[in-house]
Amino acid sequence: MAKRVRVRSPELTGGGGWINTGGEELRLADFRGRVLILDFWTFCCINCLHVLDELRELEERHRDTVVVVGVHSPKFAHEAEHRAVVDAVERYGVEHPVLDDPELATWKQYAVRAWPTLVVIDPEGYVVAQHAGEGHVHAIERLVEELEAEHEAKGTLRRGDSPYVPPEPEPTTLRFPGKLLLLPSGNLLVSDTTRHQLVELAEDAETVVRRIGSGARGFADGGPGEAAFNEPQGLALLGDGAVVVADTVNHALRRLDLATGAVNTLAGTGRQWWRGSATSGPARGTDLSSPWDVAVFGGRVWIAMAGVHQLWTYDPETGTVAAAAGTTDEGLVDGPGAEAWFAQPSGLAATAERLWVADSETSALRWVDRDGHVRTAVGTGLFDFGHRDGPAAEALLQHPLGVTALPDGSVAVADTYNHALRRYDPATGEVTTLATDLREPSDAVLVGSDIVVVESARHRLTRLRLPEAAVRADAVAHGTRRAATAVAPGALRLDVIFEAPAGRKLDTRHGPPTRLLVSSTPPELLLRGEGADTDLSRELELNPAVGEGVLHVSAMAASCDDDSAAAYPACHVHQRDWGVPVRLAEGAADRLPLVLEGMDAG
């Protein structure tokens, strides 16, 4: 067995304390003898949610030797609130201990630079691997098996139960509902996301008419009691009167027959889309990635494909899906659909001429015209957010998840992390606040002269009379809680660290196995080094006249099982996008290492 680089693990500290431990405060020593996996996550991040799902099976298969600990490290101001973290742990079914680290103390101790990051600690308390991004669980499991064998032989492996203590369930009618649809009958259909069901409510928005779905995580078609969903979200009416459902964690679109309650699958395979997968084809044979909302625009069902920062379409006539806008790079770039960048689009609303998009990670409101061109109404990028009304160029949102077209041509925005309902008027270019004190609103629909809002974290629907005048709100501006990395002006060496996992080799069958794409905000920050190439190291030149900015780095590496006897070796794509806030300072570091997989030997 090859000798591993080992680094002593820093202590686990976080000002928010521990969740899912029954009130017990844990320390690193409490995990001695077990393989410990630290999952650095934040609940706004779709890639972090993917990793939670990837870890479930590993946790179950190695339940007596492996402990996963989530380290919640916030990006948005709202995510630093302890109550919000507790809610997110329940919302996403996190069944392991979580350390709430609002000041990013443990994040800094472990030199983490991106969400999500997984750190593997051996039974003796040493860091033996770090992985940024998603899709690494296959490699981690192989490492876990090696560590189990090694420490069993050394007598340093201690088997036992996890310190996880589940929270007490609360008897609410809805539990973290996601999206809402007004039905032709006047009833309301809501995705009861955490309970993996759809719930039809009467016109009073409270009385349950029926539940659709077994209530257990799963992917099964059938009648209302047999069908299974996995954290469903968006809902839209099809031309035949049925409802299309964005079944988010199943990476699928489902169809609900309103007359019978029967559910069948329209699109998706149940597998998550990865770079290199088909971007168009028969709907039932093409992979999707965390569809979060759906809307009918121009005769097609548009899909907010949050997992890959794109918009896709489903054509009911041909039964096909296709990518329609977005490059899969994460950011805010307008232009023709094939060139535009999104960042976790999560809400859609269609009018005759525009498809409105709540682009959550850029805290932006955007739209697509009938020619497929993407434009931004409100928002500036990944790291600026807040609650500020006024001209759209100056207004700020905070991680909006929903958007609703209003009768006067304006739109209401479910400004989720500001706990507010906002309004943007294209005629005046002004942003105002319609309502506040809404706990994590995620969607809204018009019902007559009222607007019914999904208050996701209050587990209810709330009916509001649309005010004639906007509510006044104190202006607040925020930036990301991540500290900027000090780097030297001028020459900067960027090294993306990638080591093929044990038993694997780089996949050179179809050309270069690696790719590196670099850009910056503002563009003037980079004098040299922008663009794409196949080398994972690059010499950049930073403009001394630009004091600070963000380096956008996207890296990809492909590896396959190193088994000459296998006719079809298993292959994987390792991919990660980083947005690294940097501050130029004389005498600071002239090298920026980013770990994709492995350890930086520096």
Coordinates of C-alpha atoms in Angstrom, one line a residue, residues 119-467:
V119 CA -12.1 16.0 4.0
V120 CA -11.2 12.4 5.0
I121 CA -9.6 11.9 8.4
D122 CA -8.2 8.5 9.4
P123 CA -8.9 6.7 12.7
E124 CA -5.7 8.2 14.2
G125 CA -6.9 11.8 13.5
Y126 CA -4.9 12.6 10.4
V127 CA -6.2 14.2 7.2
V128 CA -5.5 11.8 4.4
A129 CA -7.5 13.3 1.5
Q130 CA -9.4 16.4 0.4
H131 CA -11.9 16.6 -2.5
A132 CA -13.6 19.7 -3.8
G133 CA -16.9 19.5 -5.7
E134 CA -19.2 16.5 -6.2
G135 CA -18.9 13.1 -7.7
H136 CA -16.1 11.9 -5.5
V137 CA -17.9 9.4 -3.3
H138 CA -16.7 6.4 -5.4
A139 CA -13.1 7.4 -4.7
I140 CA -13.8 8.1 -1.1
E141 CA -15.4 4.7 -0.6
R142 CA -12.3 3.0 -2.0
L143 CA -10.1 5.0 0.4
V144 CA -12.5 4.1 3.3
E145 CA -12.1 0.4 2.5
E146 CA -8.3 0.8 2.5
L147 CA -8.4 2.6 5.8
E148 CA -10.7 0.0 7.4
A149 CA -8.3 -2.8 6.4
E150 CA -5.2 -0.9 7.4
H151 CA -6.4 0.2 10.8
E152 CA -8.1 -3.1 11.6
A153 CA -4.7 -4.7 11.1
K154 CA -3.1 -2.0 13.4
G155 CA -5.7 -2.4 16.0
T156 CA -6.7 1.3 15.7
L157 CA -10.1 0.8 14.2
R158 CA -13.1 1.1 16.6
R159 CA -16.5 0.0 15.4
G160 CA -19.7 1.5 16.8
D161 CA -22.8 3.5 16.2
S162 CA -22.9 7.1 14.9
P163 CA -23.4 9.9 17.5
Y164 CA -26.4 11.0 15.3
V165 CA -29.6 11.7 17.3
P166 CA -32.6 12.4 15.1
P167 CA -34.8 15.4 15.9
E168 CA -38.3 15.0 17.2
P169 CA -40.8 15.2 14.3
E170 CA -43.4 18.0 14.3
P171 CA -47.0 17.4 13.3
T172 CA -47.5 20.1 10.7
T173 CA -49.8 19.7 7.7
L174 CA -47.0 20.7 5.3
R175 CA -43.2 20.4 5.9
F176 CA -41.0 22.8 4.1
P177 CA -43.3 23.2 1.1
G178 CA -41.5 24.3 -2.1
K179 CA -43.7 25.4 -5.1
L180 CA -47.4 26.1 -5.7
L181 CA -49.9 25.9 -8.5
L182 CA -53.4 27.2 -8.8
L183 CA -55.5 24.4 -10.3
P184 CA -58.5 25.0 -12.8
S185 CA -60.8 23.9 -10.0
G186 CA -59.7 26.7 -7.8
N187 CA -57.9 24.4 -5.4
L188 CA -54.1 24.7 -4.8
L189 CA -51.5 22.1 -5.4
V190 CA -48.3 22.4 -3.4
S191 CA -45.1 20.3 -3.4
D192 CA -44.6 19.1 0.2
T193 CA -40.9 18.7 -0.5
T194 CA -39.5 17.3 2.7
R195 CA -42.3 14.7 2.9
H196 CA -41.8 13.7 -0.8
Q197 CA -45.5 14.3 -1.7
L198 CA -47.8 16.6 -3.5
V199 CA -50.7 18.0 -1.5
E200 CA -54.0 19.3 -2.9
L201 CA -55.5 22.0 -0.7
A202 CA -59.0 23.5 -0.9
E203 CA -59.5 27.2 -1.8
D204 CA -58.9 28.2 1.8
A205 CA -55.2 27.1 1.3
E206 CA -55.5 25.0 4.5
T207 CA -57.9 22.1 4.1
V208 CA -56.3 19.0 2.7
V209 CA -58.2 17.5 -0.2
R210 CA -55.7 14.7 -1.0
R211 CA -52.1 13.6 -0.8
I212 CA -50.3 12.2 -3.8
G213 CA -47.2 10.0 -3.2
S214 CA -46.2 7.4 -0.7
G215 CA -44.4 9.9 1.5
A216 CA -41.1 7.9 1.4
R217 CA -38.1 8.8 -0.8
G218 CA -38.3 6.8 -4.0
F219 CA -38.8 6.8 -7.7
A220 CA -41.9 4.9 -8.7
D221 CA -44.9 5.5 -11.0
G222 CA -48.4 4.5 -10.0
G223 CA -51.5 5.6 -8.2
P224 CA -51.6 8.3 -5.6
G225 CA -50.7 5.9 -2.8
E226 CA -48.0 4.0 -4.7
A227 CA -46.2 6.7 -6.6
A228 CA -42.9 7.9 -5.0
F229 CA -41.1 11.3 -5.3
N230 CA -37.8 12.6 -4.0
E231 CA -38.0 16.2 -2.8
P232 CA -40.3 17.4 -5.6
Q233 CA -40.4 21.1 -6.3
G234 CA -41.8 22.9 -9.4
L235 CA -45.3 22.5 -10.8
A236 CA -46.9 23.6 -14.1
L237 CA -50.1 22.9 -16.0
L238 CA -49.8 21.1 -19.3
G239 CA -52.0 21.7 -22.3
D240 CA -53.9 18.4 -21.7
G241 CA -54.9 19.5 -18.1
A242 CA -52.3 17.3 -16.4
V243 CA -49.5 18.7 -14.1
V244 CA -45.8 18.4 -14.8
V245 CA -43.7 18.1 -11.7
A246 CA -40.0 18.8 -11.2
D247 CA -39.0 15.8 -9.2
T248 CA -35.7 17.4 -8.1
V249 CA -33.6 14.7 -6.4
N250 CA -34.8 12.0 -8.8
H251 CA -33.5 14.2 -11.6
A252 CA -36.8 13.7 -13.5
L253 CA -40.0 15.3 -14.7
R254 CA -43.2 13.5 -13.6
R255 CA -46.8 13.8 -14.9
L256 CA -49.8 13.9 -12.5
D257 CA -53.2 13.1 -13.9
L258 CA -55.5 15.3 -11.9
A259 CA -58.5 13.2 -12.5
T260 CA -57.1 9.9 -11.2
G261 CA -54.0 11.0 -9.1
A262 CA -51.8 8.6 -11.2
V263 CA -48.2 9.6 -11.7
N264 CA -45.9 8.6 -14.5
T265 CA -42.4 9.7 -15.7
L266 CA -42.1 12.1 -18.6
A267 CA -38.3 12.8 -18.6
G268 CA -35.1 11.7 -16.9
T269 CA -33.5 8.4 -16.1
G270 CA -33.1 8.9 -12.4
R271 CA -29.4 9.5 -12.9
Q272 CA -27.8 12.8 -12.5
W273 CA -26.4 14.6 -15.7
W274 CA -22.6 14.9 -15.8
R275 CA -20.4 16.8 -18.2
G276 CA -20.1 14.6 -21.3
S277 CA -23.7 13.3 -21.0
A278 CA -26.1 14.0 -23.8
T279 CA -27.6 17.5 -23.9
S280 CA -30.6 16.5 -26.0
G281 CA -32.5 13.4 -26.9
P282 CA -35.5 11.2 -26.0
A283 CA -36.9 12.5 -22.7
R284 CA -37.0 9.1 -21.0
G285 CA -33.4 8.3 -22.1
T286 CA -31.6 11.5 -21.2
D287 CA -30.2 12.4 -17.8
L288 CA -31.3 15.6 -16.0
S289 CA -29.8 17.4 -13.0
S290 CA -31.9 18.7 -10.1
P291 CA -34.8 20.3 -12.0
W292 CA -36.1 22.9 -9.6
D293 CA -39.0 24.6 -11.4
V294 CA -41.0 24.3 -14.6
A295 CA -43.1 26.7 -16.8
V296 CA -44.8 26.5 -20.2
F297 CA -43.4 29.1 -22.6
G298 CA -43.6 29.1 -26.4
G299 CA -45.3 25.7 -26.5
R300 CA -42.6 23.9 -24.5
V301 CA -42.0 23.1 -20.9
W302 CA -39.0 25.1 -19.7
I303 CA -36.9 23.6 -16.9
A304 CA -34.8 25.5 -14.4
M305 CA -32.0 22.9 -14.3
A306 CA -30.4 24.1 -11.0
G307 CA -27.9 21.3 -10.9
V308 CA -26.0 22.4 -14.0
H309 CA -26.8 26.1 -14.1
Q310 CA -28.9 25.9 -17.3
L311 CA -32.4 26.1 -18.7
W312 CA -33.6 23.0 -20.6
T313 CA -36.8 22.4 -22.5
Y314 CA -39.2 19.4 -22.7
D315 CA -41.3 19.2 -25.9
P316 CA -44.6 17.3 -25.2
E317 CA -45.2 16.8 -28.9
T318 CA -41.9 15.0 -29.7
G319 CA -41.2 13.6 -26.2
T320 CA -37.7 15.1 -26.3
V321 CA -35.5 17.3 -24.0
A322 CA -32.7 19.7 -24.9
A323 CA -30.5 22.3 -23.3
A324 CA -31.8 25.7 -24.2
A325 CA -29.7 28.3 -22.4
G326 CA -26.5 28.3 -20.3
T327 CA -23.1 26.9 -20.7
T328 CA -23.0 25.0 -17.3
D329 CA -20.4 27.6 -16.1
E330 CA -21.7 29.3 -13.0
G331 CA -22.1 33.1 -13.0
L332 CA -24.0 36.0 -14.4
V333 CA -23.4 36.5 -18.2
D334 CA -26.1 37.7 -20.6
G335 CA -26.3 37.1 -24.3
P336 CA -27.6 34.4 -26.7
G337 CA -28.8 31.3 -24.8
A338 CA -25.8 29.2 -25.9
E339 CA -23.4 31.8 -24.4
A340 CA -25.2 32.9 -21.2
W341 CA -24.2 31.9 -17.7
F342 CA -26.7 31.1 -14.9
A343 CA -26.1 30.3 -11.3
Q344 CA -28.6 27.8 -9.9
P345 CA -31.8 29.0 -11.6
S346 CA -34.6 28.0 -9.2
G347 CA -37.8 29.8 -10.2
L348 CA -39.7 30.4 -13.5
A349 CA -42.7 32.4 -14.6
A350 CA -43.9 32.8 -18.2
T351 CA -45.7 35.7 -19.9
A352 CA -46.5 36.0 -23.6
E353 CA -43.1 37.5 -24.4
R354 CA -40.8 36.7 -21.5
L355 CA -39.7 33.8 -19.4
W356 CA -38.7 35.2 -16.0
V357 CA -36.0 33.4 -14.1
A358 CA -35.1 33.6 -10.4
D359 CA -31.3 33.0 -10.6
S360 CA -30.7 32.2 -7.0
E361 CA -26.9 32.0 -6.5
T362 CA -26.4 35.4 -8.2
S363 CA -29.3 36.9 -6.3
A364 CA -30.7 38.0 -9.7
L365 CA -33.9 38.3 -11.6
R366 CA -33.4 37.5 -15.3
W367 CA -35.4 36.8 -18.3
V368 CA -35.3 35.0 -21.7
D369 CA -37.1 36.5 -24.7
R370 CA -38.8 34.6 -27.5
D371 CA -35.6 34.5 -29.5
G372 CA -33.7 32.8 -26.6
H373 CA -31.6 35.8 -25.6
V374 CA -30.9 36.1 -21.9
R375 CA -30.9 39.4 -20.0
T376 CA -30.6 40.6 -16.4
A377 CA -33.1 42.9 -14.7
V378 CA -31.7 42.9 -11.2
G379 CA -28.4 41.5 -9.8
T380 CA -24.7 41.8 -10.4
G381 CA -23.0 38.5 -9.6
L382 CA -22.2 35.7 -7.2
F383 CA -21.0 37.7 -4.3
D384 CA -23.2 40.8 -3.9
F385 CA -26.6 40.5 -2.2
G386 CA -28.8 42.3 0.3
H387 CA -32.2 44.0 0.6
R388 CA -32.2 47.3 -1.2
D389 CA -35.1 48.9 -3.1
G390 CA -34.7 51.5 -5.9
P391 CA -33.5 51.5 -9.5
A392 CA -32.8 48.0 -10.7
A393 CA -29.1 48.7 -11.3
E394 CA -28.7 49.5 -7.5
A395 CA -31.3 47.1 -6.0
L396 CA -30.3 44.0 -4.2
L397 CA -32.0 40.6 -3.6
Q398 CA -30.8 37.6 -1.5
H399 CA -31.0 34.2 -3.0
P400 CA -34.5 34.4 -4.5
L401 CA -36.2 31.1 -5.3
G402 CA -39.5 32.1 -7.0
V403 CA -41.0 34.6 -9.4
T404 CA -44.6 35.3 -10.3
A405 CA -46.0 37.3 -13.2
L406 CA -48.5 40.1 -12.1
P407 CA -51.4 41.4 -14.1
D408 CA -49.8 44.9 -14.7
G409 CA -46.7 43.4 -16.4
S410 CA -44.5 43.6 -13.3
V411 CA -43.3 40.5 -11.5
A412 CA -43.2 39.5 -7.8
V413 CA -40.0 37.8 -6.6
A414 CA -40.0 35.4 -3.6
D415 CA -36.8 36.9 -2.1
T416 CA -36.2 33.9 0.0
Y417 CA -33.3 34.8 2.3
N418 CA -34.6 38.3 2.9
H419 CA -37.9 36.8 4.0
A420 CA -39.7 39.2 1.7
L421 CA -41.9 39.5 -1.4
R422 CA -40.3 42.0 -3.8
R423 CA -41.7 43.6 -7.0
Y424 CA -39.8 44.6 -10.2
D425 CA -41.6 46.9 -12.7
P426 CA -40.1 46.7 -16.2
A427 CA -41.9 49.9 -17.1
T428 CA -40.1 52.0 -14.5
G429 CA -37.1 49.8 -13.8
E430 CA -37.8 50.1 -10.1
V431 CA -37.6 47.4 -7.4
T432 CA -39.9 47.7 -4.3
T433 CA -40.9 45.6 -1.4
L434 CA -44.5 44.2 -1.2
A435 CA -44.3 42.3 2.1
T436 CA -41.8 41.4 4.8
D437 CA -41.7 38.9 7.7
L438 CA -42.3 35.9 5.4
R439 CA -40.1 33.0 6.5
E440 CA -38.1 31.8 3.5
P441 CA -40.8 32.4 0.9
S442 CA -40.1 30.1 -2.1
D443 CA -43.0 30.7 -4.5
A444 CA -46.3 32.5 -4.9
V445 CA -49.5 32.4 -7.1
L446 CA -52.2 34.9 -7.9
V447 CA -55.7 34.0 -6.6
G448 CA -58.1 36.7 -7.6
S449 CA -56.8 40.0 -6.2
D450 CA -54.7 38.1 -3.6
I451 CA -51.3 36.6 -3.8
V452 CA -50.8 33.3 -1.9
V453 CA -47.2 32.8 -0.8
V454 CA -45.4 29.6 0.2
E455 CA -43.7 30.3 3.5
S456 CA -41.5 27.3 3.3
A457 CA -39.8 27.6 6.8
R458 CA -43.2 28.3 8.5
H459 CA -44.7 25.2 6.7
R460 CA -47.7 27.0 5.4
L461 CA -49.3 29.1 2.7
T462 CA -50.0 32.7 3.5
R463 CA -52.6 34.8 1.7
L464 CA -51.8 38.5 1.1
R465 CA -53.8 41.3 -0.4
L466 CA -51.6 42.9 -3.1
P467 CA -50.9 46.3 -1.7

